[in-house]
Amino acid sequence: MAEKRDYYEVLGVQKGASAEEIKKAFRKLTKENHPDLHPGDKACEERFKEANEAYEVLSDEEKRKKYDQFGHAAFDPNAGFGGGGYGDFSGFGGFGDLFSDLFGGFGGASARANPNAPRRGESIRAAVNISFEEAAFGCKKDVTVTKVETCADCKGTGCAPGTTPEICPDCKGTGSVTVSQRTPFGVMQSASPCSKCRGTGKIIHQPCKSCRGVGSIRRQHKIEVNIPAGIDDGQTISKPGGGNAGVNGGPAGDLLVTVIVHPHPLFERDGNSVLLNQEISFSQAALGADIEVPTIDGKVKLKIPEGTQPDSTFRLRGKGIPNLRGSGRGDQFVTVSIKVPKNLTGSQKELLRQFAASMGEYDNDTGRSNIFGHKKK
């Protein structure tokens, strides 16, 4: 198996990169390598998965701290950090509990959480690329993620089928031992993870062969995600229970999917409004016309009134983006620009000269345009 690349290297950012820099780099990579855009390209598919995995860790403040300290081993359930998968240091009883015990005060150790109590699994992150129209009207997408799940053979116990773990004789199943030390200020007590059971409170003599005693394994899953109508670029939706499996019978975490919307060649979005720039001819602007303009629902007719000026904006009510939470839709705004014709024929030029002369903008006697906007007398 190839050695994993550094997550910062994968995203092409420095170790001290800001959250915004990490997000920007991730979005760029996913747009460049999304499997939907490169069907059959295994290299792009692998780069896409690699970027997803890196972003899942570096976009989460707590996971990033653990990665900076322990590297990839922090998230490997087989590396001796416990069976909770990403971000879970249950093998050491939990650093929060450890510091609480160490500074528990004089005369006795503070209460410590039960290492065998049910704990919720970590949430995981993924990204999905969708089109402008899919964001507007909603869709269903398959997201491929690698997540921690409970070992099917041992049901999460870490023991070989037919065997059970032994309660640790040193810590009596608490996962920690108390150490007393005499100081000038009196006897101080502190708690530390039990070295015999490594803070788990139990000893497994016959580990499960499938998970090597961890109780969990990492597998790739394809999960269908409902993308709601009206979702916008960069927004994240949550699929409860789609994350890593819980520990000791705890519930699974969530799957957090960030949506990346591809730019549209014609439309732009501003909230629930759709914006469109539309070219019209000089004669259409001057005389008025009924034209067809594209919308996300298809082409519709738009009336251009006589004497329309450049950059005039017209509203198409109800032709915008559906409201993400609630009923109704936004509007579409069409801004017109005047297309100046090129390569006119001689007769067309003559007709324009006659028109310009009638408007006082052209002198037939001199054959020149009148820059002052009226004919000289």
Coordinates of C-alpha atoms in Angstrom, one line a residue, residues 10-11 19 26 113 129 137 183 205 207 274 277 338 353 355-356:
V10 CA -2.4 17.2 -0.9
L11 CA -4.3 20.5 -0.8
A19 CA -9.5 28.0 7.1
F26 CA -10.1 22.2 -1.7
A113 CA -15.4 9.3 32.7
N129 CA -20.3 19.0 -7.4
F137 CA -34.4 22.5 -8.3
T183 CA 5.3 17.2 48.5
H205 CA -6.6 -11.9 25.4
P207 CA -8.3 -10.3 19.6
V274 CA -31.1 35.0 -11.2
N277 CA -27.1 39.9 -19.5
I338 CA -27.0 47.3 -27.3
R353 CA -26.5 58.3 -42.6
F355 CA -31.2 58.5 -40.1
A356 CA -28.4 60.3 -38.5

